[in-house]
Amino acid sequence: MSHSAATAPPAPTAPPAPPGGAREHRRFTLDRLDLTYSPYVYIAPFFLIFGAFGLYPMARTAWMSLHDWDMIGERTFIGLDNYTRLLSDDYFWNALVNTFGIFALSTIPQLLLALFLANLLNRTLLRAKTFFRMAIFIPNVVSVAAVAIVFGMLYQREYGLVNWLLGFVGIDQIDWDGQTWSSWTAIASMVNWRWTGYNTLILLAGMQAIPRDLYEAAEIDGAGQWRQFWRITLPLLRPTFVFVVILSTIGGMQLFTEPLLFANGSIIGGNQREFQTLAMYMYEMGLVNLNSAGYGAAVAWALFMIIGLMSLLNFVLVRRAAK
Amino acid sequence: MSLTTRRSRLAASALAAITAIGGLAACGNDDEPVAGEKPGKLVLETFGEFGYEELIKQYEKDTGIKIELRKTAQLGEYRPKLVRYLATGRGAGDVVALEEGILNEFKSNPRNWADLAPLVDDHSTDYLPWKWELGKAPDGRLMGLPTDVGSLAVCYRKDLFEAAGLPTDREQVSALWPDWDSFLQTGRTYKQGSGGKAFIDSVTAVADAALFQQGADLFYDKENNIIAGTSPAVKTAWDTAVSMADISAKVATWSPEWSAGFKQGSFAATFCPSWMLGIVADNSGEENKGKWDVAAVPGGGGNWGGSWLAVPEQSAHHEEAAKLAEFLTSAASQVEAFKAKGPLPTHLEALQDEAFLSYTNEYFSDAPTGKIFGESVSKIEPIHLGPKHQAVKENAFGPALRSFENGQAGEDEAWQQFTKDAEIQGAF
């Protein structure tokens, strides 16, 4: 290779080398090798890194979940005991319900709002489109910890802005982290604030891919904006929407930082675990408790399977609904 | 596309792949220090406020070894980090502080810690005897050198007391509450006099103070069986705490509202183990200097917290790290740290030191904190804390009390929540 590399590049002004001979043959072989194998080399870094930081930890977690595993001490193989223990664990089910509750409160309004905003931004008549498209993405750029801290302050009982504003309309101070519904709402509002713009942009990109002439034809046939949205935009947006729903599902199921900071860093999420999510429970069992890392790993795998199931379910539901 | 660019693309991608592999491999051996060599730098890992900043500067000047001080604000954040370091075998500081509440769970795997006995001079008679003994692991190795103990007191706001018609002199204030009942009565008087303002920060603060003055088994018995639901000491502390709900500001310790409360004056008193003085001062800020004072705790002294300095086995510099720990726990250093941030000495010589005994804390209205805390040290009874004491206290006892305080649960309901959670959290 070094030989050919030294001789191969022709001088820019020189005429092309005459055809024929061994040299031409070698060049042809290299060319074919390049075409056949270089794509694999291009994608190799991803798979190597994924293997080391994605696949290996997953396999290792699965292995851990079959053990009674002390983080800094003994470990014994116990088969599927950790998984059977999960089924009768109140905290696990509590975390599952919390996760779904916060997920529903954040994902559903968020996607509806994103759809609405994307549709607005897609209007041809809107001025300063680029400005609005960029502005809507800004919340997503802010670090999640900063968001959680600021929202945590807004929702404080004594000095919080939200309670202060509610006071004007005669609503008593709400102890936001003291009840299930209020803590879920507060956390969902952080998630919504952060991710609505992101989803709007993805949906907008999907809308832009819909051919303009469809709308023009509909316009000529006398279809109004609303009818166009239902009849053209929504059906053709389906693949994008499925993608957005699955992304939100994965994100929602893994919710961790917002509820953790909302609880001032307490891993149990509220005095009665009102907003402890599955990811927090996994962390509590796997890392905060020294001696239940195997159980934490089982929670992690349960979470993984739930995300898989949820994604599948959403995929099927959204496809069917859009038909 | 010309052949040249295609070929250079091939080379580039091969290079990228090699870099990626090389990058992964390199993770294994980044500047691994060579054992026996004098370290350029030692990492010292603490939580809360140990008051080591000035001492470190001095040590750096004396030895030429750079010290990196890594501080974590709360024990609750600090502990999981430490666990991670030990589990992965890397990342821990060369010297780490271990608090009494978490010491026992680390003792159950003593091999994670270097034996300090052969590395430092013999100090076995220098410290409070029970404190020294607690620093030893079950296998006999010396796991930690004693830093401080957490003798109890009450910090109170003189200006708020005065406004509510209470005395402000520390002797008179101490006389207001010989026991918890009179403390509660004082709180109610304050509430009336101040137009309904809260007297203390939270019932969990009461519970902690009351718990540690019991001098008996708390969540565990001596055989490390969990006895949280039946322990008389725990029940006494619980009952004391729940009785205080109506004079409490209901702000969880360490929460942002708690920190803000010091500045805002949303409570007039809180419980101050010696190490808490620095935290009260930091939270209240310069503008409240001289408004705080220190009085006696109702119901007699007690030991809330206190730490040891240990050297993780994974440190590459056992000897130098042990020397640093020895320096920081020496009599002179303990006096300096006390002056800086309040952790109470455990070194017998430091406790007799004139500089310690005569020390008055400027921030706290020149309260003679050396004398106040120094006198109480001798009264401290060692308590046996079980392996997961901290987890039971933080994730079962505290939350249950708070759910009662916030009105989420009735007293019986909250007690049931506590006993159920204690069984789960305390299992080892």
Short mmCIF file of N, CA and C in Angstrom, two decimals, chain A residues 145-294:
data_model
loop_
_atom_site.label_atom_id
_atom_site.label_comp_id
_atom_site.label_asym_id
_atom_site.label_seq_id
_atom_site.Cartn_x
_atom_site.Cartn_y
_atom_site.Cartn_z
N ALA A 145 -30.02 20.18 34.99
CA ALA A 145 -29.85 20.48 36.42
C ALA A 145 -30.28 21.91 36.71
N ALA A 146 -29.89 22.83 35.82
CA ALA A 146 -30.28 24.23 36.02
C ALA A 146 -31.79 24.37 35.97
N VAL A 147 -32.41 23.69 35.00
CA VAL A 147 -33.87 23.74 34.89
C VAL A 147 -34.51 23.24 36.18
N ALA A 148 -34.02 22.11 36.67
CA ALA A 148 -34.62 21.51 37.85
C ALA A 148 -34.44 22.41 39.07
N ILE A 149 -33.29 23.05 39.17
CA ILE A 149 -33.05 23.91 40.33
C ILE A 149 -33.96 25.14 40.28
N VAL A 150 -34.05 25.75 39.09
CA VAL A 150 -34.90 26.94 38.97
C VAL A 150 -36.36 26.58 39.23
N PHE A 151 -36.82 25.50 38.63
CA PHE A 151 -38.22 25.10 38.85
C PHE A 151 -38.44 24.71 40.31
N GLY A 152 -37.43 24.09 40.90
CA GLY A 152 -37.54 23.74 42.31
C GLY A 152 -37.77 24.98 43.16
N MET A 153 -37.12 26.09 42.79
CA MET A 153 -37.31 27.34 43.52
C MET A 153 -38.68 27.93 43.24
N LEU A 154 -39.12 27.83 42.00
CA LEU A 154 -40.45 28.35 41.67
C LEU A 154 -41.53 27.65 42.47
N TYR A 155 -41.32 26.37 42.74
CA TYR A 155 -42.35 25.59 43.41
C TYR A 155 -42.14 25.49 44.93
N GLN A 156 -41.29 26.33 45.49
CA GLN A 156 -41.12 26.29 46.94
C GLN A 156 -42.41 26.70 47.65
N ARG A 157 -42.57 26.16 48.86
CA ARG A 157 -43.81 26.44 49.58
C ARG A 157 -43.85 27.88 50.08
N GLU A 158 -42.77 28.32 50.73
CA GLU A 158 -42.79 29.64 51.37
C GLU A 158 -42.47 30.78 50.41
N TYR A 159 -41.38 30.62 49.69
CA TYR A 159 -40.89 31.75 48.90
C TYR A 159 -41.03 31.52 47.40
N GLY A 160 -41.81 30.51 47.01
CA GLY A 160 -41.89 30.17 45.59
C GLY A 160 -42.79 31.11 44.81
N LEU A 161 -42.38 31.36 43.56
CA LEU A 161 -43.13 32.28 42.70
C LEU A 161 -44.52 31.73 42.37
N VAL A 162 -44.62 30.43 42.17
CA VAL A 162 -45.90 29.84 41.77
C VAL A 162 -46.94 30.06 42.86
N ASN A 163 -46.58 29.77 44.11
CA ASN A 163 -47.52 29.96 45.20
C ASN A 163 -47.87 31.44 45.39
N TRP A 164 -46.89 32.29 45.16
CA TRP A 164 -47.11 33.74 45.26
C TRP A 164 -48.15 34.18 44.25
N LEU A 165 -48.01 33.69 43.01
CA LEU A 165 -48.97 34.04 41.97
C LEU A 165 -50.34 33.46 42.27
N LEU A 166 -50.36 32.22 42.75
CA LEU A 166 -51.64 31.59 43.08
C LEU A 166 -52.34 32.36 44.20
N GLY A 167 -51.54 32.98 45.06
CA GLY A 167 -52.11 33.76 46.15
C GLY A 167 -53.01 34.89 45.65
N PHE A 168 -52.68 35.45 44.49
CA PHE A 168 -53.47 36.55 43.93
C PHE A 168 -54.87 36.12 43.54
N VAL A 169 -55.01 34.84 43.16
CA VAL A 169 -56.35 34.38 42.79
C VAL A 169 -56.99 33.63 43.95
N GLY A 170 -56.43 33.85 45.14
CA GLY A 170 -57.07 33.32 46.33
C GLY A 170 -56.85 31.85 46.60
N ILE A 171 -55.82 31.26 45.97
CA ILE A 171 -55.56 29.86 46.25
C ILE A 171 -54.50 29.75 47.35
N ASP A 172 -54.77 28.91 48.34
CA ASP A 172 -53.84 28.75 49.46
C ASP A 172 -52.51 28.18 49.00
N GLN A 173 -51.49 28.41 49.84
CA GLN A 173 -50.17 27.83 49.56
C GLN A 173 -50.27 26.33 49.30
N ILE A 174 -49.64 25.89 48.22
CA ILE A 174 -49.63 24.45 47.94
C ILE A 174 -48.26 23.91 48.30
N ASP A 175 -48.26 22.79 49.01
CA ASP A 175 -47.02 22.12 49.36
C ASP A 175 -46.66 21.21 48.20
N TRP A 176 -45.93 21.78 47.22
CA TRP A 176 -45.80 21.09 45.93
C TRP A 176 -45.19 19.71 46.03
N ASP A 177 -44.20 19.56 46.91
CA ASP A 177 -43.58 18.23 46.95
C ASP A 177 -44.22 17.34 48.02
N GLY A 178 -45.34 17.79 48.58
CA GLY A 178 -45.95 17.02 49.65
C GLY A 178 -47.12 16.16 49.23
N GLN A 179 -47.57 16.29 48.00
CA GLN A 179 -48.69 15.46 47.56
C GLN A 179 -48.38 14.86 46.21
N THR A 180 -49.06 13.79 45.91
CA THR A 180 -48.77 13.09 44.67
C THR A 180 -49.09 13.96 43.45
N TRP A 181 -50.34 14.45 43.39
CA TRP A 181 -50.74 15.16 42.16
C TRP A 181 -49.89 16.39 41.93
N SER A 182 -49.60 17.15 43.03
CA SER A 182 -48.87 18.41 42.83
C SER A 182 -47.42 18.16 42.45
N SER A 183 -46.81 17.12 43.04
CA SER A 183 -45.42 16.85 42.69
C SER A 183 -45.32 16.35 41.25
N TRP A 184 -46.26 15.52 40.85
CA TRP A 184 -46.25 15.05 39.46
C TRP A 184 -46.41 16.22 38.50
N THR A 185 -47.34 17.12 38.82
CA THR A 185 -47.56 18.28 37.95
C THR A 185 -46.30 19.13 37.85
N ALA A 186 -45.67 19.37 39.00
CA ALA A 186 -44.47 20.21 39.00
C ALA A 186 -43.37 19.59 38.15
N ILE A 187 -43.16 18.29 38.33
CA ILE A 187 -42.09 17.64 37.57
C ILE A 187 -42.44 17.60 36.09
N ALA A 188 -43.71 17.30 35.79
CA ALA A 188 -44.12 17.27 34.39
C ALA A 188 -43.93 18.62 33.73
N SER A 189 -44.14 19.70 34.50
CA SER A 189 -43.97 21.02 33.90
C SER A 189 -42.51 21.28 33.52
N MET A 190 -41.58 20.75 34.30
CA MET A 190 -40.16 20.88 33.93
C MET A 190 -39.88 20.14 32.63
N VAL A 191 -40.41 18.94 32.55
CA VAL A 191 -40.17 18.12 31.36
C VAL A 191 -40.78 18.81 30.15
N ASN A 192 -42.00 19.29 30.31
CA ASN A 192 -42.68 19.95 29.19
C ASN A 192 -41.92 21.17 28.73
N TRP A 193 -41.49 21.97 29.69
CA TRP A 193 -40.77 23.20 29.34
C TRP A 193 -39.53 22.88 28.51
N ARG A 194 -38.87 21.81 28.89
CA ARG A 194 -37.60 21.49 28.26
C ARG A 194 -37.76 20.82 26.90
N TRP A 195 -38.77 19.97 26.75
CA TRP A 195 -38.80 19.12 25.56
C TRP A 195 -39.83 19.50 24.51
N THR A 196 -40.75 20.42 24.82
CA THR A 196 -41.77 20.76 23.83
C THR A 196 -41.14 21.32 22.55
N GLY A 197 -40.20 22.24 22.72
CA GLY A 197 -39.57 22.84 21.56
C GLY A 197 -38.82 21.84 20.70
N TYR A 198 -38.17 20.94 21.37
CA TYR A 198 -37.41 19.90 20.68
C TYR A 198 -38.33 19.07 19.79
N ASN A 199 -39.44 18.62 20.38
CA ASN A 199 -40.38 17.82 19.60
C ASN A 199 -41.05 18.64 18.51
N THR A 200 -41.28 19.92 18.79
CA THR A 200 -41.86 20.79 17.76
C THR A 200 -40.98 20.81 16.52
N LEU A 201 -39.68 20.93 16.74
CA LEU A 201 -38.77 21.03 15.58
C LEU A 201 -38.77 19.74 14.77
N ILE A 202 -38.80 18.60 15.46
CA ILE A 202 -38.82 17.34 14.71
C ILE A 202 -40.12 17.22 13.92
N LEU A 203 -41.23 17.57 14.56
CA LEU A 203 -42.51 17.49 13.87
C LEU A 203 -42.55 18.48 12.69
N LEU A 204 -41.95 19.65 12.92
CA LEU A 204 -41.91 20.65 11.86
C LEU A 204 -41.13 20.13 10.65
N ALA A 205 -40.01 19.48 10.93
CA ALA A 205 -39.22 18.91 9.84
C ALA A 205 -40.06 17.90 9.06
N GLY A 206 -40.83 17.11 9.79
CA GLY A 206 -41.71 16.14 9.13
C GLY A 206 -42.76 16.84 8.28
N MET A 207 -43.31 17.93 8.80
CA MET A 207 -44.33 18.67 8.05
C MET A 207 -43.77 19.29 6.78
N GLN A 208 -42.53 19.74 6.88
CA GLN A 208 -41.91 20.38 5.72
C GLN A 208 -41.71 19.40 4.58
N ALA A 209 -41.64 18.12 4.93
CA ALA A 209 -41.41 17.12 3.90
C ALA A 209 -42.69 16.79 3.14
N ILE A 210 -43.84 17.29 3.62
CA ILE A 210 -45.10 17.02 2.93
C ILE A 210 -45.21 17.94 1.71
N PRO A 211 -45.46 17.38 0.53
CA PRO A 211 -45.47 18.21 -0.69
C PRO A 211 -46.50 19.34 -0.60
N ARG A 212 -46.06 20.52 -1.02
CA ARG A 212 -46.91 21.72 -0.97
C ARG A 212 -48.16 21.57 -1.85
N ASP A 213 -47.98 20.89 -3.00
CA ASP A 213 -49.09 20.87 -3.96
C ASP A 213 -50.33 20.17 -3.41
N LEU A 214 -50.10 19.27 -2.42
CA LEU A 214 -51.25 18.63 -1.80
C LEU A 214 -52.15 19.67 -1.14
N TYR A 215 -51.50 20.63 -0.45
CA TYR A 215 -52.27 21.68 0.22
C TYR A 215 -52.94 22.58 -0.80
N GLU A 216 -52.20 22.88 -1.88
CA GLU A 216 -52.75 23.76 -2.91
C GLU A 216 -53.99 23.12 -3.53
N ALA A 217 -53.88 21.83 -3.80
CA ALA A 217 -55.02 21.12 -4.39
C ALA A 217 -56.21 21.16 -3.44
N ALA A 218 -55.91 20.94 -2.14
CA ALA A 218 -56.97 20.93 -1.14
C ALA A 218 -57.62 22.31 -1.06
N GLU A 219 -56.78 23.33 -1.15
CA GLU A 219 -57.25 24.71 -1.10
C GLU A 219 -58.26 24.97 -2.23
N ILE A 220 -57.86 24.48 -3.43
CA ILE A 220 -58.73 24.67 -4.61
C ILE A 220 -60.06 23.95 -4.42
N ASP A 221 -59.96 22.74 -3.78
CA ASP A 221 -61.19 21.98 -3.52
C ASP A 221 -62.01 22.59 -2.40
N GLY A 222 -61.51 23.65 -1.76
CA GLY A 222 -62.29 24.35 -0.75
C GLY A 222 -62.10 23.83 0.66
N ALA A 223 -60.99 23.10 0.95
CA ALA A 223 -60.76 22.60 2.30
C ALA A 223 -60.13 23.69 3.15
N GLY A 224 -60.65 23.88 4.36
CA GLY A 224 -60.10 24.90 5.25
C GLY A 224 -58.84 24.41 5.94
N GLN A 225 -58.21 25.30 6.75
CA GLN A 225 -56.96 24.98 7.46
C GLN A 225 -57.12 23.72 8.31
N TRP A 226 -58.19 23.65 9.05
CA TRP A 226 -58.43 22.58 9.99
C TRP A 226 -58.56 21.24 9.28
N ARG A 227 -59.34 21.28 8.19
CA ARG A 227 -59.55 20.08 7.40
C ARG A 227 -58.25 19.63 6.76
N GLN A 228 -57.47 20.59 6.29
CA GLN A 228 -56.17 20.26 5.70
C GLN A 228 -55.29 19.58 6.74
N PHE A 229 -55.32 20.11 7.95
CA PHE A 229 -54.50 19.54 9.03
C PHE A 229 -54.88 18.08 9.29
N TRP A 230 -56.19 17.85 9.40
CA TRP A 230 -56.66 16.48 9.70
C TRP A 230 -56.45 15.52 8.55
N ARG A 231 -56.68 16.02 7.33
CA ARG A 231 -56.70 15.13 6.17
C ARG A 231 -55.34 14.95 5.53
N ILE A 232 -54.51 15.97 5.61
CA ILE A 232 -53.20 15.87 4.93
C ILE A 232 -52.06 15.78 5.94
N THR A 233 -51.96 16.80 6.80
CA THR A 233 -50.80 16.87 7.69
C THR A 233 -50.69 15.64 8.58
N LEU A 234 -51.74 15.36 9.34
CA LEU A 234 -51.66 14.28 10.32
C LEU A 234 -51.34 12.92 9.69
N PRO A 235 -52.06 12.48 8.65
CA PRO A 235 -51.75 11.17 8.09
C PRO A 235 -50.33 11.08 7.54
N LEU A 236 -49.89 12.15 6.88
CA LEU A 236 -48.56 12.08 6.28
C LEU A 236 -47.45 12.25 7.30
N LEU A 237 -47.82 12.78 8.47
CA LEU A 237 -46.83 13.01 9.52
C LEU A 237 -46.61 11.75 10.36
N ARG A 238 -47.41 10.73 10.10
CA ARG A 238 -47.42 9.57 10.97
C ARG A 238 -46.04 9.00 11.31
N PRO A 239 -45.17 8.77 10.31
CA PRO A 239 -43.87 8.18 10.67
C PRO A 239 -43.08 9.07 11.63
N THR A 240 -43.12 10.38 11.39
CA THR A 240 -42.41 11.30 12.28
C THR A 240 -43.02 11.25 13.67
N PHE A 241 -44.35 11.18 13.71
CA PHE A 241 -45.02 11.19 15.00
C PHE A 241 -44.69 9.93 15.81
N VAL A 242 -44.65 8.82 15.11
CA VAL A 242 -44.27 7.57 15.79
C VAL A 242 -42.87 7.72 16.41
N PHE A 243 -41.98 8.30 15.64
CA PHE A 243 -40.61 8.51 16.10
C PHE A 243 -40.59 9.38 17.35
N VAL A 244 -41.32 10.49 17.30
CA VAL A 244 -41.35 11.42 18.44
C VAL A 244 -41.95 10.74 19.68
N VAL A 245 -43.01 9.97 19.47
CA VAL A 245 -43.65 9.29 20.60
C VAL A 245 -42.68 8.30 21.25
N ILE A 246 -41.95 7.59 20.43
CA ILE A 246 -41.03 6.59 20.99
C ILE A 246 -39.89 7.28 21.73
N LEU A 247 -39.38 8.36 21.14
CA LEU A 247 -38.34 9.13 21.84
C LEU A 247 -38.84 9.61 23.20
N SER A 248 -40.06 10.15 23.22
CA SER A 248 -40.61 10.67 24.48
C SER A 248 -40.83 9.54 25.47
N THR A 249 -41.22 8.40 24.99
CA THR A 249 -41.43 7.26 25.88
C THR A 249 -40.13 6.88 26.56
N ILE A 250 -39.08 6.77 25.76
CA ILE A 250 -37.79 6.38 26.33
C ILE A 250 -37.35 7.42 27.36
N GLY A 251 -37.47 8.69 26.98
CA GLY A 251 -37.09 9.76 27.90
C GLY A 251 -37.93 9.76 29.16
N GLY A 252 -39.23 9.61 28.99
CA GLY A 252 -40.15 9.67 30.12
C GLY A 252 -39.93 8.52 31.09
N MET A 253 -39.66 7.34 30.57
CA MET A 253 -39.46 6.18 31.43
C MET A 253 -38.16 6.30 32.23
N GLN A 254 -37.22 7.05 31.68
CA GLN A 254 -35.91 7.16 32.34
C GLN A 254 -35.79 8.40 33.20
N LEU A 255 -36.87 9.10 33.41
CA LEU A 255 -36.85 10.36 34.16
C LEU A 255 -36.10 10.19 35.49
N PHE A 256 -35.13 11.05 35.72
CA PHE A 256 -34.30 10.88 36.92
C PHE A 256 -33.89 12.22 37.54
N THR A 257 -33.24 13.06 36.74
CA THR A 257 -32.64 14.27 37.30
C THR A 257 -33.69 15.22 37.87
N GLU A 258 -34.76 15.46 37.12
CA GLU A 258 -35.77 16.43 37.57
C GLU A 258 -36.37 16.03 38.91
N PRO A 259 -36.90 14.80 39.03
CA PRO A 259 -37.47 14.43 40.34
C PRO A 259 -36.43 14.39 41.45
N LEU A 260 -35.21 14.00 41.12
CA LEU A 260 -34.18 13.93 42.15
C LEU A 260 -33.86 15.30 42.71
N LEU A 261 -33.69 16.28 41.83
CA LEU A 261 -33.39 17.63 42.30
C LEU A 261 -34.61 18.27 42.95
N PHE A 262 -35.78 17.90 42.46
CA PHE A 262 -37.01 18.41 43.07
C PHE A 262 -37.11 17.93 44.52
N ALA A 263 -36.55 16.76 44.80
CA ALA A 263 -36.57 16.21 46.16
C ALA A 263 -35.33 16.63 46.94
N ASN A 264 -34.63 17.68 46.51
CA ASN A 264 -33.39 18.12 47.15
C ASN A 264 -32.36 17.02 47.23
N GLY A 265 -32.33 16.18 46.21
CA GLY A 265 -31.31 15.14 46.17
C GLY A 265 -31.65 13.90 46.96
N SER A 266 -32.84 13.87 47.56
CA SER A 266 -33.21 12.65 48.29
C SER A 266 -33.67 11.60 47.30
N ILE A 267 -33.04 10.43 47.35
CA ILE A 267 -33.27 9.42 46.33
C ILE A 267 -34.64 8.78 46.45
N ILE A 268 -35.31 8.93 47.61
CA ILE A 268 -36.60 8.28 47.74
C ILE A 268 -37.75 9.14 47.20
N GLY A 269 -37.45 10.37 46.75
CA GLY A 269 -38.46 11.17 46.06
C GLY A 269 -39.69 11.48 46.88
N GLY A 270 -39.57 12.35 47.86
CA GLY A 270 -40.74 12.72 48.66
C GLY A 270 -40.85 11.89 49.92
N ASN A 271 -41.53 12.44 50.92
CA ASN A 271 -41.59 11.76 52.21
C ASN A 271 -42.22 10.39 52.14
N GLN A 272 -43.17 10.24 51.23
CA GLN A 272 -43.81 8.93 51.10
C GLN A 272 -43.58 8.36 49.70
N ARG A 273 -42.44 8.70 49.15
CA ARG A 273 -42.08 8.25 47.80
C ARG A 273 -43.12 8.65 46.77
N GLU A 274 -43.67 9.86 46.92
CA GLU A 274 -44.72 10.30 46.02
C GLU A 274 -44.24 10.41 44.58
N PHE A 275 -42.98 10.76 44.40
CA PHE A 275 -42.52 10.95 43.02
C PHE A 275 -41.18 10.25 42.77
N GLN A 276 -41.00 9.12 43.43
CA GLN A 276 -39.80 8.34 43.11
C GLN A 276 -40.06 7.59 41.80
N THR A 277 -39.21 7.83 40.80
CA THR A 277 -39.40 7.15 39.52
C THR A 277 -38.62 5.85 39.50
N LEU A 278 -38.86 5.05 38.48
CA LEU A 278 -38.16 3.77 38.36
C LEU A 278 -36.65 3.96 38.31
N ALA A 279 -36.22 4.99 37.57
CA ALA A 279 -34.78 5.21 37.46
C ALA A 279 -34.19 5.55 38.82
N MET A 280 -34.95 6.31 39.63
CA MET A 280 -34.47 6.65 40.97
C MET A 280 -34.43 5.40 41.85
N TYR A 281 -35.43 4.56 41.71
CA TYR A 281 -35.46 3.33 42.52
C TYR A 281 -34.29 2.42 42.14
N MET A 282 -34.02 2.37 40.85
CA MET A 282 -32.89 1.58 40.38
C MET A 282 -31.59 2.08 41.02
N TYR A 283 -31.46 3.42 41.06
CA TYR A 283 -30.25 4.02 41.62
C TYR A 283 -30.18 3.76 43.12
N GLU A 284 -31.33 3.87 43.78
CA GLU A 284 -31.35 3.63 45.23
C GLU A 284 -30.88 2.21 45.54
N MET A 285 -31.45 1.25 44.83
CA MET A 285 -31.11 -0.14 45.10
C MET A 285 -29.70 -0.49 44.62
N GLY A 286 -29.34 0.06 43.46
CA GLY A 286 -28.08 -0.34 42.85
C GLY A 286 -26.88 0.38 43.42
N LEU A 287 -27.04 1.66 43.77
CA LEU A 287 -25.85 2.43 44.15
C LEU A 287 -25.90 3.02 45.54
N VAL A 288 -27.09 3.43 45.99
CA VAL A 288 -27.14 4.04 47.32
C VAL A 288 -27.04 2.96 48.40
N ASN A 289 -27.80 1.88 48.20
CA ASN A 289 -27.65 0.75 49.12
C ASN A 289 -26.42 -0.05 48.71
N LEU A 290 -25.60 -0.34 49.66
CA LEU A 290 -24.37 -1.05 49.31
C LEU A 290 -24.64 -2.49 48.89
N ASN A 291 -25.61 -3.12 49.56
CA ASN A 291 -25.67 -4.57 49.48
C ASN A 291 -26.76 -5.09 48.57
N SER A 292 -27.37 -4.23 47.75
CA SER A 292 -28.43 -4.74 46.89
C SER A 292 -28.19 -4.38 45.43
N ALA A 293 -26.93 -4.37 45.01
CA ALA A 293 -26.61 -3.99 43.64
C ALA A 293 -27.24 -4.96 42.65
N GLY A 294 -27.32 -6.25 43.00
CA GLY A 294 -27.92 -7.24 42.11
C GLY A 294 -29.39 -6.94 41.90
#
